[in-house]
Amino acid sequence: MIDSESADLDDARLVARIASGEESAFVIAYDRHAGFLFASVARFLGDREAAAEVVQDAFVTLWRRARQFDARSGSLLTWLLAIARHRAIDRLRAEGRRPTRDAIRLEAFTSEGGSSGSPAHPDVPRELIADAATDPATVAARRWTQSVVRTGIAELPEHERQVILLGYAEDLSQAQIAARLEWPLGTVKSRTRRAMAQLRARIGPITGADGAPAPPARSGRASTARPDR
């Protein structure tokens, strides 16, 4: 049984309990982070069965090496994602596969893509697409980051996901987003701020930037879609 006190523990105290052999704490950690981990790995590998095995490996590592977790170095999700990333890349190497540009499409930013297998929004920023000519390690690293970012965006509430997609995928300013969606400009700004805060909290350490994909530098418009403008 999982008591309410354990369920409310932050990750650092949860991992401390896992390190002491508390199975209920492990179950809570799994329930809390397995979904995000699986979605990210599945996007990266394009293979749900393989992704499930990678996630299982990551949590087995958590159970066995919980004492190695240091909350000062990052969140538990960050730690688990780092383990999963290594396991997933090992799988690609073992199978002789290489992430390709074709596998990186904007449809994965949302829960639903376009019709007939086409992306829902074809104008994906060049900065978010791995170049097929790039060396395999760079392609894999960029694809991993993209997979995690996509998962973070997919978890946003619908209205907040809309403003992020329009601002960063279609390069619209906040005024243009307001006109497109027929929302007050203040609403667009507040929803953008909330979305960016959630992305920073969830995936900031993963992207290595300020918590979300950088907007494309086209026509100076994307900068106006940033939450502080």
Coordinates of N, CA and C in Angstrom, one line a residue:
M1 N 0.8 -1.2 0.0 CA 0.0 0.0 0.0 C 0.9 1.2 0.0
I2 N 0.4 2.3 -0.7 CA 1.2 3.5 -0.8 C 0.5 4.6 0.1
D3 N 1.1 5.0 1.1 CA 0.5 6.0 2.0 C 0.6 7.4 1.4
S4 N -0.4 8.3 1.8 CA -0.4 9.6 1.2 C 0.8 10.4 1.5
E5 N 1.5 10.1 2.6 CA 2.7 10.9 3.0 C 3.8 10.6 2.0
S6 N 3.9 9.3 1.6 CA 5.0 8.9 0.7 C 4.7 9.5 -0.7
A7 N 3.4 9.5 -1.1 CA 3.0 10.0 -2.4 C 3.4 11.5 -2.5
D8 N 3.4 12.2 -1.4 CA 3.7 13.6 -1.5 C 5.2 14.0 -1.3
L9 N 6.0 13.0 -1.2 CA 7.4 13.3 -1.0 C 8.0 13.8 -2.3
D10 N 9.0 14.8 -2.1 CA 9.7 15.2 -3.3 C 10.7 14.1 -3.8
D11 N 11.2 14.3 -4.9 CA 12.0 13.2 -5.5 C 13.3 12.8 -4.7
A12 N 13.9 13.9 -4.1 CA 15.1 13.6 -3.3 C 14.8 12.7 -2.1
R13 N 13.7 13.0 -1.4 CA 13.4 12.1 -0.3 C 12.8 10.8 -0.7
L14 N 12.2 10.8 -1.9 CA 11.7 9.5 -2.4 C 12.9 8.6 -2.8
V15 N 13.9 9.1 -3.4 CA 15.0 8.3 -3.8 C 15.8 7.8 -2.5
A16 N 15.8 8.6 -1.5 CA 16.4 8.2 -0.2 C 15.7 7.0 0.3
R17 N 14.4 7.0 0.2 CA 13.6 5.8 0.7 C 13.9 4.6 -0.3
I18 N 14.0 4.9 -1.5 CA 14.3 3.8 -2.5 C 15.7 3.2 -2.1
A19 N 16.6 4.0 -1.8 CA 18.0 3.5 -1.4 C 17.9 2.7 -0.2
S20 N 17.0 2.9 0.7 CA 16.8 2.1 1.9 C 16.0 0.8 1.6
G21 N 15.6 0.6 0.4 CA 14.9 -0.6 0.0 C 13.4 -0.5 0.1
E22 N 12.8 0.7 0.2 CA 11.4 0.8 0.3 C 10.7 0.7 -1.1
E23 N 10.0 -0.4 -1.3 CA 9.4 -0.7 -2.6 C 8.3 0.3 -2.9
S24 N 7.5 0.7 -1.9 CA 6.4 1.6 -2.2 C 6.9 3.0 -2.8
A25 N 8.1 3.4 -2.3 CA 8.7 4.6 -2.8 C 9.1 4.4 -4.3
F26 N 9.6 3.2 -4.6 CA 10.0 2.9 -6.0 C 8.8 3.0 -6.9
V27 N 7.6 2.4 -6.4 CA 6.4 2.5 -7.2 C 6.0 3.9 -7.5
I28 N 6.1 4.7 -6.5 CA 5.7 6.1 -6.7 C 6.6 6.8 -7.7
A29 N 7.9 6.6 -7.6 CA 8.8 7.2 -8.6 C 8.5 6.7 -10.0
Y30 N 8.1 5.4 -10.1 CA 7.8 4.8 -11.4 C 6.5 5.5 -12.0
D31 N 5.5 5.6 -11.1 CA 4.3 6.2 -11.6 C 4.5 7.7 -11.9
R32 N 5.4 8.3 -11.3 CA 5.6 9.8 -11.5 C 6.3 10.1 -12.7
H33 N 7.3 9.2 -13.1 CA 8.2 9.6 -14.2 C 8.2 8.6 -15.4
A34 N 7.6 7.4 -15.3 CA 7.7 6.4 -16.3 C 7.1 6.9 -17.6
G35 N 5.9 7.5 -17.5 CA 5.2 8.0 -18.7 C 6.0 8.9 -19.6
F36 N 6.6 9.9 -18.9 CA 7.5 10.9 -19.7 C 8.7 10.2 -20.3
L37 N 9.3 9.3 -19.5 CA 10.5 8.6 -19.9 C 10.1 7.7 -21.2
F38 N 9.0 7.0 -21.1 CA 8.7 6.1 -22.2 C 8.3 6.9 -23.4
A39 N 7.6 8.0 -23.3 CA 7.2 8.8 -24.5 C 8.5 9.3 -25.2
S40 N 9.5 9.8 -24.4 CA 10.7 10.4 -24.9 C 11.5 9.3 -25.7
V41 N 11.6 8.1 -25.0 CA 12.4 7.1 -25.6 C 11.7 6.5 -26.9
A42 N 10.4 6.4 -26.8 CA 9.7 5.9 -28.0 C 9.8 6.8 -29.2
R43 N 9.8 8.1 -28.9 CA 10.0 9.1 -30.0 C 11.4 8.9 -30.6
F44 N 12.3 8.7 -29.7 CA 13.7 8.6 -30.1 C 14.0 7.4 -30.9
L45 N 13.5 6.2 -30.5 CA 13.8 5.0 -31.1 C 12.8 4.6 -32.2
G46 N 11.6 5.2 -32.1 CA 10.5 4.8 -33.0 C 10.1 3.3 -32.9
D47 N 10.3 2.8 -31.7 CA 10.0 1.4 -31.4 C 9.5 1.3 -30.0
R48 N 8.2 1.1 -29.8 CA 7.6 1.1 -28.5 C 8.1 -0.1 -27.6
E49 N 8.2 -1.2 -28.2 CA 8.7 -2.4 -27.5 C 10.1 -2.1 -26.9
A50 N 11.0 -1.6 -27.8 CA 12.3 -1.3 -27.4 C 12.3 -0.2 -26.3
A51 N 11.5 0.7 -26.5 CA 11.4 1.8 -25.5 C 11.0 1.3 -24.1
A52 N 10.0 0.4 -24.1 CA 9.6 -0.2 -22.8 C 10.8 -0.9 -22.1
E53 N 11.6 -1.6 -22.9 CA 12.8 -2.3 -22.3 C 13.8 -1.3 -21.8
V54 N 14.0 -0.2 -22.5 CA 14.9 0.9 -22.1 C 14.4 1.5 -20.7
V55 N 13.1 1.8 -20.7 CA 12.6 2.3 -19.5 C 12.7 1.4 -18.3
Q56 N 12.5 0.1 -18.6 CA 12.6 -0.9 -17.5 C 14.1 -0.9 -17.0
D57 N 15.0 -0.9 -17.9 CA 16.5 -0.8 -17.6 C 16.8 0.4 -16.7
A58 N 16.2 1.5 -17.1 CA 16.5 2.8 -16.3 C 15.9 2.7 -14.9
F59 N 14.8 2.1 -14.7 CA 14.2 2.0 -13.4 C 14.9 0.9 -12.5
V60 N 15.4 -0.2 -13.2 CA 16.2 -1.2 -12.5 C 17.5 -0.5 -12.0
T61 N 18.0 0.3 -12.8 CA 19.2 1.1 -12.4 C 18.9 2.0 -11.2
L62 N 17.8 2.6 -11.2 CA 17.3 3.4 -10.1 C 17.3 2.6 -8.8
W63 N 16.7 1.4 -8.9 CA 16.5 0.6 -7.7 C 17.9 0.1 -7.2
R64 N 18.8 -0.2 -8.1 CA 20.1 -0.7 -7.7 C 21.1 0.3 -7.3
R65 N 20.9 1.5 -7.9 CA 21.9 2.6 -7.6 C 21.4 3.9 -7.1
A66 N 20.3 3.8 -6.4 CA 19.6 5.0 -5.9 C 20.6 5.8 -5.0
R67 N 21.5 5.2 -4.4 CA 22.4 6.0 -3.5 C 23.3 6.9 -4.4
Q68 N 23.4 6.6 -5.6 CA 24.3 7.4 -6.5 C 23.6 8.7 -7.0
F69 N 22.3 8.8 -6.7 CA 21.5 10.0 -7.1 C 21.9 11.2 -6.3
D70 N 22.2 12.3 -6.9 CA 22.5 13.5 -6.1 C 21.6 14.6 -6.6
A71 N 20.6 15.0 -5.8 CA 19.6 16.0 -6.2 C 20.3 17.4 -6.5
R72 N 21.5 17.6 -6.0 CA 22.1 18.9 -6.3 C 22.6 19.0 -7.8
S73 N 22.7 17.8 -8.4 CA 23.1 17.8 -9.8 C 22.0 17.8 -10.8
G74 N 20.8 17.7 -10.3 CA 19.6 17.7 -11.2 C 18.5 16.9 -10.7
S75 N 17.4 16.9 -11.4 CA 16.2 16.2 -10.9 C 16.3 14.7 -11.2
L76 N 15.4 14.0 -10.5 CA 15.3 12.6 -10.7 C 15.0 12.3 -12.2
L77 N 14.1 13.0 -12.8 CA 13.7 12.8 -14.2 C 15.0 13.0 -15.1
T78 N 15.7 14.0 -14.8 CA 17.0 14.3 -15.6 C 17.9 13.1 -15.5
W79 N 18.0 12.5 -14.3 CA 18.9 11.4 -14.0 C 18.4 10.2 -14.8
L80 N 17.1 9.9 -14.7 CA 16.6 8.8 -15.4 C 16.7 8.9 -16.9
L81 N 16.5 10.1 -17.4 CA 16.6 10.4 -18.8 C 18.0 10.2 -19.3
A82 N 19.0 10.5 -18.5 CA 20.4 10.3 -18.9 C 20.7 8.8 -19.0
I83 N 20.2 8.1 -18.1 CA 20.4 6.6 -18.1 C 19.7 6.1 -19.4
A84 N 18.4 6.5 -19.6 CA 17.7 6.0 -20.8 C 18.4 6.4 -22.1
R85 N 18.9 7.6 -22.1 CA 19.6 8.0 -23.3 C 20.7 7.1 -23.7
H86 N 21.5 6.8 -22.7 CA 22.7 5.9 -22.9 C 22.2 4.5 -23.4
R87 N 21.2 4.0 -22.7 CA 20.7 2.7 -23.1 C 20.1 2.7 -24.5
A88 N 19.4 3.8 -24.9 CA 18.8 3.9 -26.2 C 19.8 4.0 -27.3
I89 N 20.8 4.8 -27.1 CA 21.9 4.9 -28.0 C 22.7 3.6 -28.2
D90 N 22.9 2.9 -27.1 CA 23.5 1.6 -27.2 C 22.7 0.7 -28.1
R91 N 21.4 0.8 -28.0 CA 20.5 -0.1 -28.8 C 20.7 0.3 -30.3
L92 N 20.8 1.6 -30.6 CA 21.0 2.0 -32.0 C 22.3 1.5 -32.5
R93 N 23.3 1.6 -31.7 CA 24.7 1.1 -32.1 C 24.7 -0.4 -32.4
A94 N 24.0 -1.1 -31.4 CA 24.0 -2.6 -31.5 C 23.3 -3.1 -32.8
E95 N 22.2 -2.3 -33.2 CA 21.4 -2.7 -34.3 C 21.9 -2.0 -35.6
G96 N 23.0 -1.2 -35.5 CA 23.6 -0.6 -36.7 C 22.7 0.4 -37.3
R97 N 21.8 1.0 -36.5 CA 20.9 2.0 -37.0 C 21.4 3.4 -36.7
R98 N 21.0 4.4 -37.4 CA 21.4 5.8 -37.2 C 20.1 6.7 -37.3
P99 N 20.0 7.5 -36.3 CA 18.8 8.5 -36.4 C 18.9 9.3 -37.7
T100 N 17.8 9.4 -38.4 CA 17.8 10.2 -39.7 C 16.9 11.3 -39.6
R101 N 17.1 12.2 -40.6 CA 16.2 13.4 -40.7 C 14.8 13.0 -40.8
D102 N 14.5 11.9 -41.6 CA 13.2 11.6 -41.9 C 12.4 11.3 -40.6
A103 N 13.1 10.8 -39.6 CA 12.3 10.5 -38.3 C 12.0 11.7 -37.5
I104 N 12.5 12.8 -37.8 CA 12.3 14.0 -37.0 C 11.3 14.9 -37.7
R105 N 10.0 14.8 -37.2 CA 8.9 15.6 -37.8 C 8.1 16.3 -36.7
L106 N 7.5 17.4 -37.1 CA 6.9 18.2 -36.1 C 5.6 17.5 -35.6
E107 N 5.1 16.5 -36.2 CA 3.9 15.8 -35.8 C 4.1 15.3 -34.4
A108 N 5.4 14.9 -34.0 CA 5.6 14.4 -32.7 C 5.5 15.4 -31.6
F109 N 5.5 16.7 -32.0 CA 5.3 17.8 -31.0 C 3.9 17.7 -30.3
T110 N 3.0 17.1 -31.0 CA 1.6 17.0 -30.5 C 1.2 15.6 -30.5
S111 N 0.0 15.4 -29.9 CA -0.5 14.0 -29.8 C -1.0 13.5 -31.1
E112 N -1.3 14.4 -32.0 CA -1.8 14.1 -33.3 C -1.1 14.7 -34.5
G113 N -0.8 14.0 -35.5 CA -0.1 14.6 -36.6 C -1.1 15.0 -37.7
G114 N -0.6 15.2 -38.9 CA -1.4 15.6 -40.0 C -2.0 14.4 -40.6
S115 N -2.8 14.6 -41.7 CA -3.4 13.5 -42.4 C -2.4 12.8 -43.3
S116 N -2.8 11.5 -43.5 CA -2.0 10.7 -44.4 C -0.5 10.6 -44.0
G117 N -0.2 10.7 -42.7 CA 1.1 10.6 -42.2 C 1.9 11.8 -42.4
S118 N 1.4 12.9 -42.9 CA 2.1 14.2 -43.1 C 2.1 14.9 -41.8
P119 N 3.2 15.8 -41.5 CA 3.2 16.5 -40.3 C 2.0 17.5 -40.2
A120 N 1.6 17.7 -38.9 CA 0.5 18.7 -38.7 C 0.9 20.1 -39.0
H121 N 2.2 20.4 -38.8 CA 2.7 21.7 -39.1 C 4.1 21.6 -39.8
P122 N 4.1 21.7 -41.1 CA 5.3 21.4 -41.9 C 6.4 22.4 -41.7
D123 N 6.2 23.6 -41.2 CA 7.2 24.6 -41.1 C 8.0 24.5 -39.8
V124 N 8.6 23.3 -39.6 CA 9.4 23.1 -38.4 C 10.7 23.9 -38.6
P125 N 11.1 24.6 -37.5 CA 12.3 25.4 -37.6 C 13.5 24.5 -38.0
R126 N 14.4 25.1 -38.8 CA 15.6 24.3 -39.2 C 16.4 24.0 -38.1
E127 N 16.5 24.8 -37.0 CA 17.3 24.5 -35.9 C 16.9 23.3 -35.1
L128 N 15.6 22.8 -35.3 CA 15.1 21.7 -34.6 C 15.2 20.4 -35.4
I129 N 15.8 20.5 -36.6 CA 15.9 19.3 -37.4 C 17.3 18.9 -37.6
A130 N 17.6 17.6 -37.3 CA 19.0 17.1 -37.4 C 19.3 17.0 -38.9
D131 N 20.4 17.4 -39.3 CA 20.9 17.3 -40.7 C 21.4 15.9 -40.9
A132 N 20.9 15.2 -41.9 CA 21.3 13.8 -42.2 C 22.8 13.7 -42.5
A133 N 23.4 14.8 -42.9 CA 24.8 14.8 -43.2 C 25.7 14.9 -41.9
T134 N 25.1 15.3 -40.8 CA 25.8 15.5 -39.6 C 26.3 14.2 -39.1
D135 N 27.4 14.2 -38.3 CA 28.0 12.9 -37.8 C 27.0 12.2 -36.9
P136 N 27.0 10.9 -36.8 CA 26.0 10.1 -36.1 C 25.8 10.6 -34.6
A137 N 26.9 10.9 -33.9 CA 26.8 11.3 -32.5 C 26.0 12.6 -32.4
T138 N 26.3 13.5 -33.3 CA 25.5 14.8 -33.2 C 24.1 14.6 -33.5
V139 N 23.8 13.8 -34.6 CA 22.4 13.5 -34.9 C 21.7 12.9 -33.8
A140 N 22.3 11.9 -33.1 CA 21.7 11.2 -32.0 C 21.4 12.2 -30.9
A141 N 22.4 13.0 -30.6 CA 22.2 14.0 -29.5 C 21.1 14.9 -29.7
R142 N 21.0 15.4 -31.0 CA 20.0 16.4 -31.3 C 18.6 15.7 -31.3
R143 N 18.6 14.5 -31.9 CA 17.3 13.8 -31.9 C 16.8 13.5 -30.5
W144 N 17.7 13.2 -29.6 CA 17.3 12.9 -28.2 C 16.7 14.1 -27.6
T145 N 17.4 15.3 -27.7 CA 16.9 16.5 -27.2 C 15.5 16.8 -27.8
Q146 N 15.4 16.6 -29.1 CA 14.1 16.9 -29.7 C 13.0 16.0 -29.2
S147 N 13.4 14.7 -29.0 CA 12.4 13.8 -28.4 C 11.9 14.2 -27.1
V148 N 12.8 14.6 -26.2 CA 12.4 15.1 -24.9 C 11.6 16.3 -25.0
V149 N 12.0 17.3 -25.8 CA 11.2 18.5 -26.0 C 9.8 18.2 -26.5
R150 N 9.7 17.3 -27.4 CA 8.4 17.0 -28.0 C 7.5 16.5 -26.9
T151 N 8.1 15.6 -26.0 CA 7.3 15.0 -25.0 C 6.8 16.1 -24.0
G152 N 7.7 17.0 -23.7 CA 7.3 18.1 -22.8 C 6.2 19.0 -23.4
I153 N 6.3 19.3 -24.7 CA 5.3 20.1 -25.3 C 3.9 19.3 -25.4
A154 N 4.0 18.0 -25.7 CA 2.8 17.2 -25.7 C 2.1 17.1 -24.4
E155 N 2.8 17.3 -23.3 CA 2.1 17.3 -22.0 C 1.5 18.6 -21.6
L156 N 1.8 19.6 -22.3 CA 1.2 20.9 -22.0 C -0.3 20.9 -22.2
P157 N -1.0 21.7 -21.4 CA -2.5 21.9 -21.7 C -2.7 22.4 -23.1
E158 N -3.8 22.1 -23.7 CA -4.0 22.4 -25.1 C -3.8 23.9 -25.4
H159 N -4.3 24.8 -24.7 CA -4.2 26.2 -25.0 C -2.7 26.6 -24.9
E160 N -2.0 26.1 -24.0 CA -0.6 26.5 -23.9 C 0.3 25.8 -24.9
R161 N -0.1 24.6 -25.3 CA 0.6 24.0 -26.4 C 0.4 24.7 -27.7
Q162 N -0.8 25.3 -27.9 CA -1.1 26.0 -29.1 C -0.2 27.2 -29.3
V163 N 0.0 28.0 -28.2 CA 0.8 29.2 -28.4 C 2.3 28.8 -28.6
I164 N 2.8 27.8 -28.0 CA 4.2 27.3 -28.2 C 4.3 26.9 -29.7
L165 N 3.4 26.1 -30.2 CA 3.5 25.6 -31.6 C 3.5 26.8 -32.6
L166 N 2.6 27.7 -32.3 CA 2.4 28.8 -33.3 C 3.6 29.7 -33.2
G167 N 4.1 29.9 -32.0 CA 5.3 30.8 -31.8 C 6.6 30.3 -32.3
Y168 N 6.8 29.0 -32.0 CA 8.1 28.4 -32.3 C 8.1 27.6 -33.6
A169 N 7.0 27.0 -34.0 CA 7.0 26.2 -35.2 C 6.6 27.0 -36.4
E170 N 5.6 28.0 -36.2 CA 5.2 28.7 -37.3 C 5.7 30.2 -37.3
D171 N 6.6 30.5 -36.4 CA 7.3 31.7 -36.3 C 6.4 32.9 -36.3
L172 N 5.3 32.8 -35.5 CA 4.4 33.9 -35.4 C 4.7 34.8 -34.1
S173 N 4.5 36.1 -34.2 CA 4.6 36.9 -33.0 C 3.4 36.7 -32.1
Q174 N 3.5 37.2 -30.9 CA 2.4 37.0 -30.0 C 1.2 37.8 -30.5
A175 N 1.3 38.9 -31.2 CA 0.2 39.6 -31.8 C -0.4 38.8 -32.9
Q176 N 0.4 38.1 -33.7 CA -0.1 37.3 -34.8 C -0.8 36.1 -34.2
I177 N -0.3 35.5 -33.1 CA -1.0 34.4 -32.5 C -2.3 34.8 -31.9
A178 N -2.4 36.0 -31.3 CA -3.7 36.5 -30.8 C -4.7 36.7 -31.9
A179 N -4.2 37.2 -33.1 CA -5.1 37.4 -34.2 C -5.6 36.0 -34.8
R180 N -4.6 35.1 -34.9 CA -5.0 33.8 -35.4 C -6.0 33.1 -34.5
L181 N -5.8 33.1 -33.2 CA -6.7 32.4 -32.3 C -7.9 33.2 -31.8
E182 N -7.9 34.5 -32.1 CA -8.9 35.4 -31.7 C -9.0 35.5 -30.2
W183 N -7.8 35.5 -29.6 CA -7.6 35.7 -28.1 C -7.1 37.1 -27.8
P184 N -7.3 37.6 -26.6 CA -6.7 38.9 -26.2 C -5.2 38.7 -26.2
L185 N -4.4 39.7 -26.5 CA -3.0 39.6 -26.5 C -2.5 39.2 -25.1
G186 N -3.1 39.8 -24.1 CA -2.7 39.5 -22.7 C -2.9 38.0 -22.4
T187 N -3.9 37.4 -22.9 CA -4.1 35.9 -22.7 C -3.0 35.1 -23.4
V188 N -2.6 35.5 -24.6 CA -1.5 34.8 -25.3 C -0.2 35.0 -24.5
K189 N 0.1 36.1 -24.0 CA 1.3 36.4 -23.2 C 1.3 35.5 -21.9
S190 N 0.2 35.5 -21.2 CA 0.2 34.8 -20.0 C 0.3 33.3 -20.2
R191 N -0.4 32.8 -21.3 CA -0.3 31.3 -21.6 C 1.1 30.9 -22.0
T192 N 1.7 31.9 -22.8 CA 3.1 31.6 -23.2 C 4.0 31.5 -22.0
R193 N 3.9 32.4 -21.1 CA 4.7 32.4 -19.8 C 4.5 31.1 -19.1
R194 N 3.3 30.7 -18.9 CA 3.0 29.5 -18.2 C 3.6 28.3 -18.9
A195 N 3.5 28.2 -20.2 CA 4.0 27.1 -21.0 C 5.5 27.1 -20.9
M196 N 6.2 28.2 -21.0 CA 7.6 28.2 -20.9 C 8.1 27.9 -19.5
A197 N 7.4 28.3 -18.5 CA 7.8 27.9 -17.1 C 7.7 26.4 -16.9
Q198 N 6.6 25.8 -17.5 CA 6.5 24.4 -17.3 C 7.6 23.6 -18.1
L199 N 7.9 24.1 -19.3 CA 9.0 23.5 -20.1 C 10.3 23.6 -19.4
R200 N 10.6 24.8 -18.9 CA 11.9 25.0 -18.2 C 12.0 24.1 -17.0
A201 N 10.9 23.9 -16.2 CA 10.9 23.1 -15.0 C 11.1 21.6 -15.4
R202 N 10.5 21.2 -16.5 CA 10.5 19.8 -16.9 C 11.7 19.4 -17.7
I203 N 12.1 20.2 -18.6 CA 13.1 19.8 -19.6 C 14.3 20.8 -19.7
G204 N 14.3 21.8 -18.9 CA 15.4 22.8 -19.0 C 16.8 22.1 -19.0
P205 N 17.1 21.2 -18.0 CA 18.4 20.6 -17.9 C 18.7 19.7 -19.1
I206 N 17.6 19.2 -19.8 CA 17.8 18.3 -20.9 C 18.2 19.0 -22.1
T207 N 17.6 20.2 -22.4 CA 17.9 20.9 -23.6 C 19.2 21.6 -23.6
G208 N 19.7 21.9 -22.4 CA 21.0 22.6 -22.3 C 20.8 24.1 -22.6
A209 N 19.6 24.5 -22.8 CA 19.4 25.9 -23.1 C 18.6 26.5 -22.0
D210 N 17.6 27.3 -22.3 CA 16.9 27.9 -21.2 C 15.5 27.3 -20.9
G211 N 15.4 26.0 -21.4 CA 14.2 25.3 -21.1 C 13.3 25.0 -22.2
A212 N 13.6 25.5 -23.4 CA 12.7 25.2 -24.5 C 13.5 25.4 -25.8
P213 N 13.0 24.9 -26.9 CA 13.7 25.1 -28.1 C 13.9 26.5 -28.5
A214 N 15.0 26.9 -29.0 CA 15.2 28.3 -29.3 C 14.4 28.7 -30.6
P215 N 13.8 29.8 -30.6 CA 13.0 30.2 -31.7 C 13.8 30.5 -33.0
P216 N 13.3 30.2 -34.1 CA 14.1 30.4 -35.3 C 14.3 31.9 -35.6
A217 N 15.5 32.3 -36.0 CA 15.8 33.7 -36.2 C 15.4 34.1 -37.6
R218 N 14.1 34.3 -37.8 CA 13.6 34.7 -39.2 C 12.8 35.9 -39.1
S219 N 13.2 36.9 -39.8 CA 12.4 38.2 -39.9 C 12.2 38.9 -38.6
G220 N 13.0 38.5 -37.6 CA 12.9 39.1 -36.3 C 11.6 38.9 -35.6
R221 N 10.7 38.0 -36.1 CA 9.4 37.9 -35.5 C 9.4 37.0 -34.3
A222 N 10.2 35.9 -34.4 CA 10.1 34.9 -33.3 C 10.4 35.5 -32.0
S223 N 11.3 36.4 -32.0 CA 11.7 37.0 -30.7 C 10.5 37.6 -30.0
T224 N 9.6 38.1 -30.7 CA 8.4 38.7 -30.1 C 7.5 37.7 -29.5
A225 N 7.7 36.5 -29.8 CA 6.9 35.4 -29.2 C 7.4 34.9 -27.9
R226 N 8.6 35.4 -27.4 CA 9.1 35.0 -26.2 C 8.3 35.6 -25.0
P227 N 8.2 34.9 -23.9 CA 7.3 35.2 -22.9 C 7.6 36.5 -22.2
D228 N 8.8 37.1 -22.4 CA 9.1 38.3 -21.7 C 8.9 39.5 -22.6
R229 N 8.3 39.4 -23.7 CA 8.1 40.5 -24.6 C 6.6 40.9 -24.6

